Amino acid sequence: MLRKYYLAYGSNLNLEQMKKRCHSFKVIDTINLQGYKLVYKGSEDNYAYLTIEKCENSYVPLALFSISLFDTIALDNYEGYPFFYSKKYFTVDVEGKEKDAFLYVMNNDNDYHIPSDEYVEICKKGYKDFNFDEEIFVNTLTGNNVLKGKKCLISINGKSSYTYAYLCSSNENDFNGCECLLNIYLTW
């Protein structure tokens, strides 16, 4: 049977989810994709999903799977290929041999948005399944301007209020040349 190599970085890291989509997958290895970062993009808040973008001095942990042709078709359908996601190919080392592997990258007509809590939990479980550094995953929400202009819940001394966060940089230490504000309107 014809098999392909697939690289996962989001909800497909969750092995329970992968079992539902790909009945004959095999975990081959884990690798770090240098020069990329994770970001959430989509059509609107609660409909945002992970994708990757180029980013110097960063990396994305990936799981390398071997999947069947039927698994590939199932993943293509799940990922909305080729309309929502495209395929990007990379060369990977499999037992000392160079092999082509693909991953899905969201098409450019989507903007940064906040994902649903359910999607975040599914992806977080995948990070645990592969013992990946969860800080990379957590920083995805806070480190790529996904919260720019979004309504956020702020909790101070056990009291909560909504506010809008205005962020100007994905690097919290980079405030050069821009005005960064966090407007907090306390209504207690």
Coordinates of N, CA and C in Angstrom, one line a residue:
M1 N 0.8 -1.2 0.0 CA 0.0 0.0 0.0 C 0.9 1.2 0.0
L2 N 0.5 2.2 -0.8 CA 1.3 3.5 -0.9 C 1.1 4.3 0.4
R3 N 2.2 4.7 1.0 CA 2.2 5.5 2.2 C 2.9 6.8 2.0
K4 N 2.5 7.8 2.7 CA 3.1 9.2 2.7 C 3.5 9.6 4.1
Y5 N 4.4 10.6 4.1 CA 4.8 11.1 5.4 C 4.1 12.4 5.6
Y6 N 3.5 12.6 6.8 CA 2.8 13.7 7.1 C 3.3 14.3 8.4
L7 N 3.4 15.7 8.4 CA 3.9 16.4 9.6 C 2.8 17.2 10.3
A8 N 2.6 16.9 11.5 CA 1.4 17.5 12.3 C 2.0 18.5 13.3
Y9 N 1.2 19.6 13.5 CA 1.6 20.6 14.5 C 0.4 21.1 15.4
G10 N -0.8 20.8 15.0 CA -2.0 21.3 15.7 C -2.8 20.2 16.3
S11 N -4.1 20.2 15.9 CA -5.1 19.2 16.5 C -4.7 17.8 16.1
N12 N -4.0 17.6 15.1 CA -3.6 16.2 14.7 C -2.5 15.7 15.5
L13 N -1.9 16.5 16.4 CA -0.9 15.9 17.3 C -1.7 15.1 18.4
N14 N -2.9 15.4 18.6 CA -3.8 14.7 19.5 C -4.0 13.3 19.0
L15 N -3.4 12.3 19.6 CA -3.5 10.9 19.1 C -4.9 10.3 19.0
E16 N -5.7 10.7 20.0 CA -7.1 10.3 20.0 C -7.9 10.9 18.8
Q17 N -7.6 12.1 18.4 CA -8.2 12.7 17.2 C -7.7 12.0 16.0
M18 N -6.4 11.8 15.9 CA -5.8 11.1 14.7 C -6.4 9.7 14.5
K19 N -6.7 9.0 15.6 CA -7.3 7.7 15.4 C -8.6 7.8 14.7
K20 N -9.4 8.9 15.0 CA -10.7 9.0 14.4 C -10.6 9.4 12.9
R21 N -9.5 10.1 12.5 CA -9.3 10.5 11.1 C -8.5 9.6 10.2
C22 N -7.5 9.0 10.8 CA -6.5 8.2 10.1 C -6.4 6.8 10.8
H23 N -7.0 5.8 10.2 CA -7.1 4.5 10.8 C -5.8 3.7 10.8
S24 N -4.9 4.1 9.9 CA -3.7 3.3 9.7 C -2.4 4.1 9.9
F25 N -2.5 5.2 10.7 CA -1.3 6.1 10.9 C -0.3 5.4 11.8
K26 N 1.0 5.7 11.6 CA 2.0 5.3 12.5 C 2.9 6.5 12.8
V27 N 3.2 6.6 14.1 CA 4.1 7.7 14.5 C 5.5 7.2 14.2
I28 N 6.3 8.1 13.5 CA 7.6 7.8 13.0 C 8.6 8.5 13.9
D29 N 8.4 9.8 14.2 CA 9.4 10.5 14.9 C 8.9 11.9 15.2
T30 N 9.6 12.7 15.9 CA 9.3 14.1 16.2 C 10.5 14.9 15.7
I31 N 10.2 16.1 15.1 CA 11.3 17.0 14.6 C 10.9 18.4 15.0
N32 N 11.8 19.3 14.9 CA 11.6 20.7 15.1 C 11.8 21.4 13.7
L33 N 10.8 22.2 13.3 CA 10.8 22.9 12.1 C 11.4 24.3 12.4
Q34 N 12.6 24.5 12.1 CA 13.3 25.8 12.3 C 12.8 26.9 11.4
G35 N 12.8 28.1 12.0 CA 12.4 29.3 11.1 C 10.9 29.5 11.0
Y36 N 10.1 28.8 11.8 CA 8.7 29.0 11.7 C 8.1 29.2 13.2
K37 N 6.9 29.7 13.2 CA 6.2 29.8 14.5 C 4.7 29.4 14.2
L38 N 4.0 29.1 15.3 CA 2.6 28.8 15.3 C 1.8 30.1 15.4
V39 N 0.7 30.2 14.7 CA -0.2 31.3 14.8 C -1.6 30.8 14.7
Y40 N -2.6 31.5 15.2 CA -4.0 31.2 15.1 C -4.6 32.1 14.0
K41 N -5.2 31.5 13.0 CA -5.9 32.3 12.0 C -7.2 31.7 11.6
G42 N -8.1 32.5 11.1 CA -9.4 32.0 10.7 C -10.3 33.1 10.2
S43 N -11.6 32.8 10.1 CA -12.5 33.8 9.6 C -13.0 34.8 10.7
E44 N -13.1 34.3 11.9 CA -13.5 35.1 13.0 C -13.2 34.4 14.3
D45 N -13.3 35.1 15.4 CA -13.0 34.5 16.7 C -13.9 33.3 16.9
N46 N -13.3 32.3 17.6 CA -13.9 30.9 17.9 C -13.9 30.1 16.6
Y47 N -13.4 30.6 15.5 CA -13.2 29.8 14.3 C -11.8 30.0 13.7
A48 N -10.9 30.0 14.6 CA -9.5 30.2 14.3 C -8.8 28.9 14.6
Y49 N -7.8 28.5 13.7 CA -7.1 27.3 13.9 C -5.6 27.5 13.7
L50 N -4.8 26.6 14.1 CA -3.3 26.7 14.0 C -2.9 26.6 12.6
T51 N -1.9 27.4 12.3 CA -1.1 27.4 11.0 C 0.3 27.8 11.4
I52 N 1.2 27.8 10.4 CA 2.6 28.2 10.7 C 2.9 29.4 9.8
E53 N 3.8 30.2 10.3 CA 4.4 31.3 9.5 C 5.9 31.4 9.7
K54 N 6.6 31.9 8.7 CA 8.0 32.0 8.8 C 8.3 33.0 10.0
C55 N 9.4 32.7 10.7 CA 9.8 33.5 11.8 C 11.2 33.1 12.2
E56 N 12.1 34.1 12.1 CA 13.5 33.8 12.5 C 13.6 33.5 14.0
N57 N 14.6 32.7 14.3 CA 14.9 32.4 15.7 C 13.7 31.7 16.4
S58 N 13.0 31.0 15.7 CA 11.8 30.3 16.3 C 11.7 28.9 15.7
Y59 N 10.9 28.0 16.3 CA 10.7 26.7 15.7 C 9.3 26.2 16.1
V60 N 8.9 25.2 15.3 CA 7.6 24.5 15.6 C 7.9 23.1 15.8
P61 N 7.5 22.5 16.9 CA 7.7 21.0 17.1 C 6.6 20.3 16.3
L62 N 7.0 19.3 15.6 CA 6.2 18.5 14.7 C 6.2 17.0 15.0
A63 N 5.1 16.3 14.7 CA 5.1 14.9 14.8 C 5.2 14.4 13.3
L64 N 6.0 13.4 13.1 CA 6.1 12.8 11.7 C 5.3 11.5 11.7
F65 N 4.3 11.4 10.9 CA 3.5 10.2 10.7 C 3.7 9.6 9.4
S66 N 3.5 8.3 9.3 CA 3.3 7.6 8.1 C 1.9 7.3 7.9
I67 N 1.3 7.7 6.8 CA -0.2 7.5 6.6 C -0.4 6.9 5.2
S68 N -1.6 6.3 5.1 CA -2.0 5.6 3.9 C -2.6 6.6 2.9
L69 N -2.9 6.2 1.7 CA -3.6 7.0 0.8 C -5.0 7.4 1.3
F70 N -5.7 6.4 1.9 CA -7.0 6.7 2.4 C -6.9 7.7 3.6
D71 N -5.9 7.6 4.4 CA -5.7 8.5 5.5 C -5.4 9.9 4.9
T72 N -4.7 10.0 3.9 CA -4.4 11.3 3.2 C -5.7 12.0 2.7
I73 N -6.6 11.2 2.1 CA -7.8 11.7 1.6 C -8.7 12.2 2.8
A74 N -8.7 11.4 3.9 CA -9.5 11.8 5.1 C -8.9 13.1 5.7
L75 N -7.6 13.2 5.7 CA -7.0 14.5 6.2 C -7.3 15.7 5.3
D76 N -7.2 15.4 4.0 CA -7.5 16.5 3.1 C -8.9 17.0 3.3
N77 N -9.9 16.1 3.5 CA -11.2 16.5 3.7 C -11.4 17.3 5.1
Y78 N -10.7 16.7 6.1 CA -10.8 17.4 7.4 C -10.2 18.8 7.4
E79 N -9.1 18.9 6.7 CA -8.3 20.2 6.7 C -8.9 21.2 5.7
G80 N -9.9 20.8 4.9 CA -10.4 21.7 3.9 C -9.5 22.0 2.8
Y81 N -8.6 21.0 2.4 CA -7.7 21.1 1.3 C -8.4 21.0 0.0
P82 N -8.2 21.8 -1.0 CA -7.2 22.9 -1.0 C -7.7 24.3 -0.8
F83 N -9.0 24.4 -0.3 CA -9.6 25.7 -0.1 C -9.2 26.5 1.1
F84 N -9.1 25.8 2.3 CA -8.8 26.4 3.5 C -7.3 26.3 3.8
Y85 N -6.8 25.1 3.6 CA -5.3 24.8 3.8 C -4.7 24.3 2.5
S86 N -3.5 24.7 2.3 CA -2.6 24.1 1.2 C -1.6 23.2 1.8
K87 N -0.9 22.5 0.9 CA 0.1 21.6 1.4 C 1.5 22.2 1.1
K88 N 2.4 22.0 2.0 CA 3.7 22.5 1.9 C 4.6 21.3 2.1
Y89 N 5.6 21.1 1.3 CA 6.5 19.9 1.4 C 7.8 20.2 1.9
F90 N 8.3 19.3 2.8 CA 9.7 19.4 3.4 C 10.4 18.1 3.2
T91 N 11.7 18.2 3.2 CA 12.5 17.0 3.2 C 12.9 16.6 4.6
V92 N 12.6 15.4 5.0 CA 12.9 14.9 6.4 C 13.7 13.7 6.3
D93 N 14.4 13.4 7.4 CA 15.3 12.2 7.5 C 14.4 11.1 8.2
V94 N 14.3 10.0 7.5 CA 13.6 8.8 8.0 C 14.6 7.7 7.9
E95 N 15.1 7.2 9.1 CA 16.0 6.1 9.2 C 17.2 6.3 8.2
G96 N 17.8 7.6 8.2 CA 19.0 7.8 7.4 C 18.7 8.1 6.0
K97 N 17.4 8.1 5.6 CA 17.1 8.4 4.2 C 16.3 9.7 4.1
E98 N 16.5 10.5 3.0 CA 15.7 11.7 2.8 C 14.4 11.3 2.2
K99 N 13.3 11.8 2.8 CA 12.0 11.5 2.3 C 11.2 12.9 2.3
D100 N 10.2 12.9 1.4 CA 9.3 14.1 1.3 C 8.2 13.9 2.3
A101 N 7.9 15.0 3.0 CA 6.8 14.9 3.9 C 6.0 16.2 3.7
F102 N 4.7 16.2 3.9 CA 3.9 17.4 3.8 C 3.2 17.8 5.1
L103 N 2.9 19.0 5.1 CA 2.1 19.6 6.2 C 1.1 20.5 5.6
Y104 N 0.1 20.9 6.4 CA -1.0 21.8 5.9 C -0.7 23.2 6.4
V105 N -0.8 24.2 5.5 CA -0.6 25.6 5.9 C -1.8 26.3 5.4
M106 N -2.4 27.1 6.3 CA -3.6 27.9 6.0 C -3.4 28.8 4.9
N107 N -4.3 28.9 4.0 CA -4.3 29.9 2.9 C -4.3 31.3 3.5
N108 N -3.8 32.2 2.7 CA -3.5 33.6 3.2 C -4.7 34.5 3.3
D109 N -5.9 34.1 3.0 CA -7.1 34.9 3.1 C -7.7 34.9 4.4
N110 N -7.0 34.5 5.5 CA -7.5 34.5 6.8 C -6.6 35.5 7.7
D111 N -7.2 36.0 8.8 CA -6.6 36.9 9.6 C -6.4 36.3 11.0
Y112 N -5.6 36.9 11.9 CA -5.4 36.4 13.2 C -6.7 36.5 14.0
H113 N -7.0 35.4 14.7 CA -8.2 35.4 15.5 C -8.0 34.5 16.7
I114 N -8.9 34.5 17.7 CA -8.9 33.7 18.9 C -9.6 32.4 18.6
P115 N -8.9 31.3 19.0 CA -9.6 30.0 18.7 C -10.6 29.7 19.8
S116 N -11.4 28.6 19.6 CA -12.3 28.2 20.7 C -11.6 27.5 21.8
D117 N -12.2 27.5 22.9 CA -11.5 26.8 24.1 C -11.4 25.3 23.8
E118 N -12.4 24.8 23.1 CA -12.4 23.3 22.8 C -11.2 23.0 21.9
Y119 N -11.0 23.8 20.9 CA -9.8 23.6 20.0 C -8.5 23.7 20.7
V120 N -8.4 24.7 21.6 CA -7.2 24.8 22.3 C -6.9 23.6 23.2
E121 N -7.9 23.1 23.8 CA -7.8 21.9 24.7 C -7.4 20.7 23.9
I122 N -7.9 20.5 22.7 CA -7.6 19.4 21.8 C -6.1 19.5 21.4
C123 N -5.6 20.7 21.1 CA -4.2 20.9 20.7 C -3.3 20.7 21.9
K124 N -3.7 21.2 23.0 CA -2.9 21.1 24.2 C -2.7 19.6 24.6
K125 N -3.7 18.8 24.4 CA -3.6 17.3 24.7 C -2.6 16.7 23.7
G126 N -2.6 17.2 22.5 CA -1.6 16.7 21.5 C -0.2 17.0 21.9
Y127 N 0.0 18.2 22.5 CA 1.4 18.6 23.0 C 1.8 17.7 24.1
K128 N 0.8 17.3 25.0 CA 1.1 16.4 26.0 C 1.4 15.0 25.5
D129 N 0.6 14.5 24.5 CA 0.9 13.2 23.9 C 2.3 13.0 23.4
F130 N 2.9 14.1 22.9 CA 4.3 14.0 22.4 C 5.3 14.6 23.3
N131 N 4.9 15.0 24.5 CA 5.9 15.6 25.5 C 6.6 16.8 24.9
F132 N 5.8 17.6 24.1 CA 6.4 18.9 23.5 C 6.4 20.0 24.6
D133 N 7.2 20.9 24.5 CA 7.3 22.1 25.4 C 6.0 22.9 25.3
E134 N 5.2 22.8 26.3 CA 3.8 23.5 26.2 C 4.0 25.0 26.2
E135 N 5.1 25.5 26.6 CA 5.3 27.0 26.6 C 5.2 27.5 25.2
I136 N 5.7 26.7 24.2 CA 5.6 27.1 22.8 C 4.1 27.3 22.4
F137 N 3.4 26.3 22.8 CA 1.9 26.3 22.5 C 1.2 27.5 23.2
V138 N 1.5 27.7 24.5 CA 0.8 28.7 25.3 C 1.2 30.1 24.7
N139 N 2.5 30.3 24.3 CA 2.9 31.6 23.7 C 2.3 31.9 22.4
T140 N 1.7 30.9 21.8 CA 1.0 31.1 20.5 C -0.2 32.1 20.7
L141 N -0.9 32.0 21.8 CA -2.0 32.9 22.0 C -1.5 34.3 22.4
T142 N -0.4 34.4 23.1 CA 0.0 35.7 23.6 C 1.1 36.4 22.8
G143 N 1.7 35.6 21.9 CA 2.9 36.2 21.3 C 2.8 36.5 19.8
N144 N 1.6 36.5 19.2 CA 1.5 36.8 17.8 C 0.5 37.8 17.4
N145 N 0.1 38.7 18.3 CA -0.9 39.7 18.1 C -2.3 39.2 17.9
V146 N -2.5 38.0 18.2 CA -3.9 37.4 18.1 C -4.9 38.2 19.0
L147 N -4.4 38.8 20.1 CA -5.3 39.5 21.0 C -5.4 41.0 20.6
K148 N -4.8 41.4 19.6 CA -4.8 42.8 19.2 C -6.3 43.3 19.0
G149 N -6.7 44.2 19.8 CA -8.0 44.8 19.7 C -9.1 43.8 20.1
K150 N -8.8 42.7 20.8 CA -9.8 41.8 21.2 C -10.3 42.0 22.6
K151 N -11.5 41.6 22.9 CA -12.1 41.7 24.2 C -11.5 40.6 25.1
C152 N -10.9 41.0 26.2 CA -10.3 40.0 27.1 C -10.8 40.1 28.5
L153 N -10.8 39.0 29.2 CA -11.3 38.9 30.6 C -10.1 39.2 31.5
I154 N -10.2 40.2 32.3 CA -9.1 40.5 33.2 C -9.6 40.2 34.6
S155 N -8.8 39.6 35.4 CA -9.2 39.3 36.8 C -8.2 39.9 37.7
I156 N -8.6 40.7 38.7 CA -7.8 41.4 39.7 C -8.4 41.2 41.0
N157 N -7.7 40.6 41.9 CA -8.1 40.3 43.3 C -9.5 39.5 43.3
G158 N -9.6 38.6 42.4 CA -10.8 37.8 42.3 C -12.0 38.4 41.6
K159 N -11.9 39.7 41.2 CA -13.0 40.3 40.5 C -12.6 40.4 39.1
S160 N -13.6 40.2 38.2 CA -13.4 40.1 36.8 C -14.1 41.2 36.0
S161 N -13.5 41.6 35.0 CA -14.1 42.6 34.1 C -13.6 42.4 32.7
Y162 N -14.3 42.8 31.7 CA -13.9 42.7 30.3 C -13.2 44.0 29.9
T163 N -12.2 43.9 29.1 CA -11.5 45.1 28.6 C -11.0 44.8 27.2
Y164 N -10.5 45.8 26.5 CA -9.9 45.5 25.2 C -8.4 45.7 25.3
A165 N -7.7 44.8 24.7 CA -6.2 44.8 24.8 C -5.7 45.4 23.4
Y166 N -4.8 46.3 23.5 CA -4.2 46.9 22.3 C -2.7 46.6 22.3
L167 N -2.3 45.7 21.5 CA -0.9 45.3 21.5 C -0.3 45.8 20.2
C168 N 1.0 46.2 20.3 CA 1.6 46.7 19.1 C 2.8 45.8 18.6
S169 N 3.2 44.9 19.4 CA 4.3 44.1 19.0 C 4.1 42.7 19.5
S170 N 4.7 41.7 18.7 CA 4.6 40.3 19.1 C 5.8 40.0 20.1
N171 N 6.7 41.0 20.3 CA 7.8 40.8 21.2 C 7.5 41.8 22.4
E172 N 7.3 41.2 23.5 CA 6.9 42.1 24.7 C 7.9 43.0 25.1
N173 N 9.2 42.8 24.7 CA 10.3 43.7 25.0 C 10.5 44.8 23.9
D174 N 9.8 44.8 22.9 CA 10.0 45.7 21.7 C 8.9 46.7 21.7
F175 N 9.2 47.9 22.3 CA 8.3 49.0 22.3 C 8.8 50.2 21.5
N176 N 9.8 50.0 20.7 CA 10.4 51.0 19.9 C 9.4 51.6 18.9
G177 N 9.2 52.9 19.0 CA 8.4 53.7 18.0 C 6.9 53.4 17.9
C178 N 6.4 52.8 18.9 CA 4.9 52.7 18.9 C 4.3 52.8 20.3
E179 N 3.1 53.2 20.4 CA 2.4 53.5 21.6 C 1.7 52.2 22.0
C180 N 2.0 51.6 23.1 CA 1.4 50.3 23.5 C 0.5 50.7 24.7
L181 N -0.8 50.2 24.6 CA -1.8 50.5 25.6 C -2.5 49.3 26.0
L182 N -2.8 49.2 27.2 CA -3.8 48.2 27.7 C -4.8 49.0 28.5
N183 N -6.0 49.2 27.9 CA -7.0 50.0 28.5 C -7.8 49.1 29.4
I184 N -7.8 49.4 30.7 CA -8.6 48.6 31.7 C -9.7 49.5 32.3
Y185 N -10.9 49.1 32.1 CA -12.0 49.9 32.6 C -12.6 49.0 33.7
L186 N -12.4 49.3 34.9 CA -12.9 48.5 36.1 C -14.3 49.0 36.4
T187 N -15.2 48.1 36.5 CA -16.6 48.4 36.6 C -17.2 47.8 37.9
W188 N -16.4 47.6 38.9 CA -17.0 47.0 40.1 C -17.5 48.0 41.0

